[in-house]
Amino acid sequence: MPSPPLTSRSPNPRLCPWSAARSPRQTWFSFRRRMRSLGEIIPDSKPRRAVTFEWEGFSDGGVKVGNVFSPPVSKKQLVLKGGDDQVLKALTGKSLNVHITWPGYTPVTKRVSIVADGKPISREALLLNLCRALKDGMEGLKRAEQSEPGYLEYTLDARKSVTFRDVFISELVHCGGSDWRLQCWIPKPSSSNFHARQQAYPSPSL
C-alpha cells in the first residue's frame, strides 16, 4: 500500500497530518479493501468510534508525545481531556494491532495492551502505551531503508528529521477487528524542528 502523503490541512497551521487526512470511516473502508486484496479474510463488522486525544484548554488537535513522556514545567498543568475514561472497555481482547506509517517506508504494526490487572485501561494509560509503541516504531523505521521513491524529504535519521517526541497524536482510528491506526501530526518543514533543506509538503491524494 502506498505511504500516505502529508498535507497542510490541520486544526493548527503549524502542524500537518502524518497519516492521510481521512475520516475514521474512510480509514476503515480503505484498510478493509487493502487486506482483502492481500487475500485476508475480513469478517463483517462496523467501525468503532475513534479514540481522541487532546489537552484540556488547548486546540492543537492532538497531544505532543514529548509532553506525555516529559511534561513541561509551567504554571498550567497539562490535563488530558477525559483521561480517566475507559474508552475501550467494550472490547473483549487484551491488546490491539496498531498500524504506524511514515511516508516512503513500509508500515509497521505494534501490539498495544489495553488492559491492566485484568481491567480496561483509561484513555491516559492508553495514550502512554501508544506513545511507547510510536517510539519503538519510529526507531525501527530509522534503521530501515525507504521502500518507495519520491519521499526523500521524509527520510528518517538523527540529523534531518523530527523525533518521536515532536509528533502529535490526535486519534486512534478503528480499521476493523483488532486493527487500529494512529492519526498523527508533525511540525511543518518550515519550522525549526526540521532540517533547513526540507521543502513544502506535497499535495494530498485522498
mmCIF file of C-alpha atoms in Angstrom:
data_model
loop_
_atom_site.group_PDB
_atom_site.id
_atom_site.type_symbol
_atom_site.label_atom_id
_atom_site.label_comp_id
_atom_site.label_asym_id
_atom_site.label_seq_id
_atom_site.Cartn_x
_atom_site.Cartn_y
_atom_site.Cartn_z
ATOM 1 C CA MET A 1 0.000 0.000 0.000
ATOM 2 C CA PRO A 2 1.476 3.406 -0.925
ATOM 3 C CA SER A 3 2.510 5.516 2.012
ATOM 4 C CA PRO A 4 0.069 8.346 2.720
ATOM 5 C CA PRO A 5 1.423 11.782 1.825
ATOM 6 C CA LEU A 6 1.445 14.552 4.353
ATOM 7 C CA THR A 7 -0.829 17.538 3.908
ATOM 8 C CA SER A 8 -1.002 21.005 5.381
ATOM 9 C CA ARG A 9 -4.652 20.780 6.399
ATOM 10 C CA SER A 10 -4.910 20.709 10.161
ATOM 11 C CA PRO A 11 -6.574 22.394 13.142
ATOM 12 C CA ASN A 12 -3.258 24.107 13.820
ATOM 13 C CA PRO A 13 -1.391 25.759 10.889
ATOM 14 C CA ARG A 14 1.947 24.774 12.463
ATOM 15 C CA LEU A 15 1.128 21.098 12.085
ATOM 16 C CA CYS A 16 0.271 18.713 9.302
ATOM 17 C CA PRO A 17 -1.108 15.170 9.418
ATOM 18 C CA TRP A 18 1.300 12.274 9.205
ATOM 19 C CA SER A 19 -1.227 9.631 8.161
ATOM 20 C CA ALA A 20 -3.539 10.524 5.294
ATOM 21 C CA ALA A 21 -6.125 13.093 6.334
ATOM 22 C CA ARG A 22 -9.064 10.726 6.076
ATOM 23 C CA SER A 23 -12.109 10.476 8.234
ATOM 24 C CA PRO A 24 -12.315 7.435 10.547
ATOM 25 C CA ARG A 25 -14.879 5.864 8.205
ATOM 26 C CA GLN A 26 -12.647 6.382 5.144
ATOM 27 C CA THR A 27 -9.728 4.809 7.014
ATOM 28 C CA TRP A 28 -11.875 1.808 7.974
ATOM 29 C CA PHE A 29 -13.029 1.100 4.399
ATOM 30 C CA SER A 30 -9.533 1.695 2.956
ATOM 31 C CA PHE A 31 -7.927 -0.769 5.368
ATOM 32 C CA ARG A 32 -10.518 -3.473 4.686
ATOM 33 C CA ARG A 33 -10.086 -3.130 0.901
ATOM 34 C CA ARG A 34 -6.306 -3.441 1.223
ATOM 35 C CA MET A 35 -6.476 -6.519 3.456
ATOM 36 C CA ARG A 36 -8.960 -8.256 1.159
ATOM 37 C CA SER A 37 -6.721 -7.502 -1.844
ATOM 38 C CA LEU A 38 -3.961 -9.385 0.002
ATOM 39 C CA GLY A 39 -6.234 -12.390 0.451
ATOM 40 C CA GLU A 40 -7.029 -11.784 4.108
ATOM 41 C CA ILE A 41 -10.448 -12.844 5.408
ATOM 42 C CA ILE A 42 -12.081 -9.794 6.964
ATOM 43 C CA PRO A 43 -15.271 -10.502 8.948
ATOM 44 C CA ASP A 44 -18.195 -8.141 8.554
ATOM 45 C CA SER A 45 -18.253 -5.534 11.279
ATOM 46 C CA LYS A 46 -18.945 -1.882 11.891
ATOM 47 C CA PRO A 47 -16.228 0.660 12.658
ATOM 48 C CA ARG A 48 -15.963 1.699 16.271
ATOM 49 C CA ARG A 49 -15.767 5.316 17.299
ATOM 50 C CA ALA A 50 -12.267 6.779 17.089
ATOM 51 C CA VAL A 51 -10.469 7.460 20.366
ATOM 52 C CA THR A 52 -9.397 11.102 20.518
ATOM 53 C CA PHE A 53 -6.596 12.732 22.481
ATOM 54 C CA GLU A 54 -6.384 16.412 23.409
ATOM 55 C CA TRP A 55 -5.309 18.557 26.330
ATOM 56 C CA GLU A 56 -7.907 20.448 28.314
ATOM 57 C CA GLY A 57 -7.934 24.089 27.231
ATOM 58 C CA PHE A 58 -5.750 23.621 24.130
ATOM 59 C CA SER A 59 -6.690 23.492 20.436
ATOM 60 C CA ASP A 60 -3.589 21.929 18.866
ATOM 61 C CA GLY A 61 -5.602 18.983 17.555
ATOM 62 C CA GLY A 62 -3.670 16.374 19.467
ATOM 63 C CA VAL A 63 -1.131 15.852 22.226
ATOM 64 C CA LYS A 64 2.615 16.131 21.741
ATOM 65 C CA VAL A 65 4.390 12.875 22.555
ATOM 66 C CA GLY A 66 7.266 14.724 24.181
ATOM 67 C CA ASN A 67 4.846 16.291 26.655
ATOM 68 C CA VAL A 68 3.491 12.858 27.579
ATOM 69 C CA PHE A 69 6.931 11.491 28.446
ATOM 70 C CA SER A 70 8.273 14.743 29.936
ATOM 71 C CA PRO A 71 5.508 17.187 30.927
ATOM 72 C CA PRO A 72 6.659 20.818 30.634
ATOM 73 C CA VAL A 73 7.306 22.762 33.822
ATOM 74 C CA SER A 74 4.747 25.544 33.727
ATOM 75 C CA LYS A 75 2.040 27.151 35.793
ATOM 76 C CA LYS A 76 -0.644 25.449 33.713
ATOM 77 C CA GLN A 77 -0.641 21.686 34.178
ATOM 78 C CA LEU A 78 -1.424 19.587 31.111
ATOM 79 C CA VAL A 79 -4.583 17.566 31.703
ATOM 80 C CA LEU A 80 -5.794 15.015 29.169
ATOM 81 C CA LYS A 81 -9.448 15.529 28.287
ATOM 82 C CA GLY A 82 -11.405 12.501 29.513
ATOM 83 C CA GLY A 83 -8.174 10.968 30.771
ATOM 84 C CA ASP A 84 -9.905 8.656 33.263
ATOM 85 C CA ASP A 85 -12.445 7.336 30.738
ATOM 86 C CA GLN A 86 -12.219 3.625 29.918
ATOM 87 C CA VAL A 87 -12.635 4.293 26.212
ATOM 88 C CA LEU A 88 -12.098 0.680 25.067
ATOM 89 C CA LYS A 89 -13.987 -1.166 27.791
ATOM 90 C CA ALA A 90 -16.409 -2.618 25.209
ATOM 91 C CA LEU A 91 -13.590 -4.597 23.576
ATOM 92 C CA THR A 92 -13.055 -8.215 24.598
ATOM 93 C CA GLY A 93 -9.381 -8.586 23.695
ATOM 94 C CA LYS A 94 -6.339 -7.678 25.756
ATOM 95 C CA SER A 95 -4.430 -5.839 23.035
ATOM 96 C CA LEU A 96 -4.734 -4.029 19.705
ATOM 97 C CA ASN A 97 -2.821 -4.167 16.438
ATOM 98 C CA VAL A 98 -1.797 -0.536 15.965
ATOM 99 C CA HIS A 99 -0.541 0.388 12.488
ATOM 100 C CA ILE A 100 2.091 3.121 12.246
ATOM 101 C CA THR A 101 3.027 4.692 8.902
ATOM 102 C CA TRP A 102 5.600 7.186 7.655
ATOM 103 C CA PRO A 103 5.775 8.379 4.012
ATOM 104 C CA GLY A 104 8.206 6.309 1.977
ATOM 105 C CA TYR A 105 8.502 3.466 4.491
ATOM 106 C CA THR A 106 6.735 0.141 4.874
ATOM 107 C CA PRO A 107 4.085 0.466 7.626
ATOM 108 C CA VAL A 108 4.857 -1.235 10.921
ATOM 109 C CA THR A 109 2.417 -2.853 13.335
ATOM 110 C CA LYS A 110 2.737 -2.813 17.116
ATOM 111 C CA ARG A 111 0.777 -4.728 19.737
ATOM 112 C CA VAL A 112 -0.599 -2.342 22.327
ATOM 113 C CA SER A 113 -2.055 -3.561 25.615
ATOM 114 C CA ILE A 114 -5.491 -2.265 26.606
ATOM 115 C CA VAL A 115 -5.867 -3.978 29.998
ATOM 116 C CA ALA A 116 -4.006 -3.755 33.301
ATOM 117 C CA ASP A 117 -4.614 -6.025 36.291
ATOM 118 C CA GLY A 118 -7.485 -7.583 34.367
ATOM 119 C CA LYS A 119 -9.311 -4.265 33.901
ATOM 120 C CA PRO A 120 -9.694 -1.949 30.874
ATOM 121 C CA ILE A 121 -7.159 0.858 30.953
ATOM 122 C CA SER A 122 -8.015 4.547 30.883
ATOM 123 C CA ARG A 123 -7.568 6.929 27.963
ATOM 124 C CA GLU A 124 -4.482 8.337 29.706
ATOM 125 C CA ALA A 125 -2.886 4.892 30.122
ATOM 126 C CA LEU A 126 -3.761 4.034 26.516
ATOM 127 C CA LEU A 127 -2.063 7.226 25.332
ATOM 128 C CA LEU A 128 1.117 6.313 27.200
ATOM 129 C CA ASN A 129 1.106 2.825 25.640
ATOM 130 C CA LEU A 130 0.598 4.354 22.188
ATOM 131 C CA CYS A 131 3.474 6.778 22.728
ATOM 132 C CA ARG A 132 5.743 3.871 23.635
ATOM 133 C CA ALA A 133 4.629 1.965 20.534
ATOM 134 C CA LEU A 134 5.229 5.043 18.382
ATOM 135 C CA LYS A 135 8.723 5.463 19.843
ATOM 136 C CA ASP A 136 9.590 1.825 19.097
ATOM 137 C CA GLY A 137 8.059 2.052 15.620
ATOM 138 C CA MET A 138 9.942 5.197 14.619
ATOM 139 C CA GLU A 139 13.241 3.849 15.943
ATOM 140 C CA GLY A 140 12.690 0.729 13.841
ATOM 141 C CA LEU A 141 11.912 2.793 10.738
ATOM 142 C CA LYS A 142 15.128 4.774 11.179
ATOM 143 C CA ARG A 143 17.059 1.522 10.806
ATOM 144 C CA ALA A 144 15.123 0.555 7.669
ATOM 145 C CA GLU A 145 15.555 1.747 4.101
ATOM 146 C CA GLN A 146 12.837 3.726 2.368
ATOM 147 C CA SER A 147 10.653 1.393 0.330
ATOM 148 C CA GLU A 148 9.214 3.950 -2.113
ATOM 149 C CA PRO A 149 10.782 6.704 -4.237
ATOM 150 C CA GLY A 150 9.639 10.308 -4.074
ATOM 151 C CA TYR A 151 9.772 10.793 -0.306
ATOM 152 C CA LEU A 152 13.375 11.921 0.143
ATOM 153 C CA GLU A 153 12.366 14.862 2.339
ATOM 154 C CA TYR A 154 10.819 12.434 4.822
ATOM 155 C CA THR A 155 13.953 10.328 5.309
ATOM 156 C CA LEU A 156 14.233 9.434 8.972
ATOM 157 C CA ASP A 157 17.629 9.858 10.541
ATOM 158 C CA ALA A 158 19.020 11.598 13.593
ATOM 159 C CA ARG A 159 20.268 14.643 11.665
ATOM 160 C CA LYS A 160 17.410 15.653 9.396
ATOM 161 C CA SER A 161 14.031 14.654 10.761
ATOM 162 C CA VAL A 162 11.695 15.051 13.660
ATOM 163 C CA THR A 163 11.931 12.594 16.527
ATOM 164 C CA PHE A 164 9.084 10.710 18.134
ATOM 165 C CA ARG A 165 8.904 13.492 20.750
ATOM 166 C CA ASP A 166 7.890 16.026 18.065
ATOM 167 C CA VAL A 167 4.871 14.007 16.902
ATOM 168 C CA PHE A 168 1.314 14.916 17.918
ATOM 169 C CA ILE A 169 -1.149 12.038 18.394
ATOM 170 C CA SER A 170 -4.735 13.106 17.722
ATOM 171 C CA GLU A 171 -6.767 9.915 17.211
ATOM 172 C CA LEU A 172 -6.733 6.145 17.265
ATOM 173 C CA VAL A 173 -8.945 5.088 14.352
ATOM 174 C CA HIS A 174 -10.604 1.671 14.036
ATOM 175 C CA CYS A 175 -9.787 -0.294 10.873
ATOM 176 C CA GLY A 176 -11.803 -3.424 11.689
ATOM 177 C CA GLY A 177 -11.379 -6.287 14.165
ATOM 178 C CA SER A 178 -8.408 -5.633 16.435
ATOM 179 C CA ASP A 179 -6.700 -3.389 13.865
ATOM 180 C CA TRP A 180 -6.398 0.321 14.598
ATOM 181 C CA ARG A 181 -4.399 3.143 13.053
ATOM 182 C CA LEU A 182 -2.718 6.138 14.647
ATOM 183 C CA GLN A 183 -3.648 9.555 13.264
ATOM 184 C CA CYS A 184 -0.640 11.761 13.947
ATOM 185 C CA TRP A 185 0.611 15.238 13.119
ATOM 186 C CA ILE A 186 4.137 16.578 12.777
ATOM 187 C CA PRO A 187 5.658 20.079 12.555
ATOM 188 C CA LYS A 188 5.763 21.563 9.076
ATOM 189 C CA PRO A 189 9.170 21.523 7.382
ATOM 190 C CA SER A 190 9.389 25.312 7.716
ATOM 191 C CA SER A 191 9.526 25.023 11.498
ATOM 192 C CA SER A 192 12.798 24.964 13.388
ATOM 193 C CA ASN A 193 12.300 21.261 14.162
ATOM 194 C CA PHE A 194 13.144 20.344 10.576
ATOM 195 C CA HIS A 195 16.389 20.475 8.646
ATOM 196 C CA ALA A 196 16.632 23.711 6.656
ATOM 197 C CA ARG A 197 16.829 21.934 3.289
ATOM 198 C CA GLN A 198 13.366 20.416 3.580
ATOM 199 C CA GLN A 199 10.656 21.907 1.394
ATOM 200 C CA ALA A 200 6.866 22.196 1.492
ATOM 201 C CA TYR A 201 4.716 19.092 1.703
ATOM 202 C CA PRO A 202 3.211 17.608 -1.477
ATOM 203 C CA SER A 203 -0.489 17.919 -2.162
ATOM 204 C CA PRO A 204 -2.638 15.221 -0.569
ATOM 205 C CA SER A 205 -4.060 12.429 -2.708
ATOM 206 C CA LEU A 206 -7.127 11.234 -0.859
#
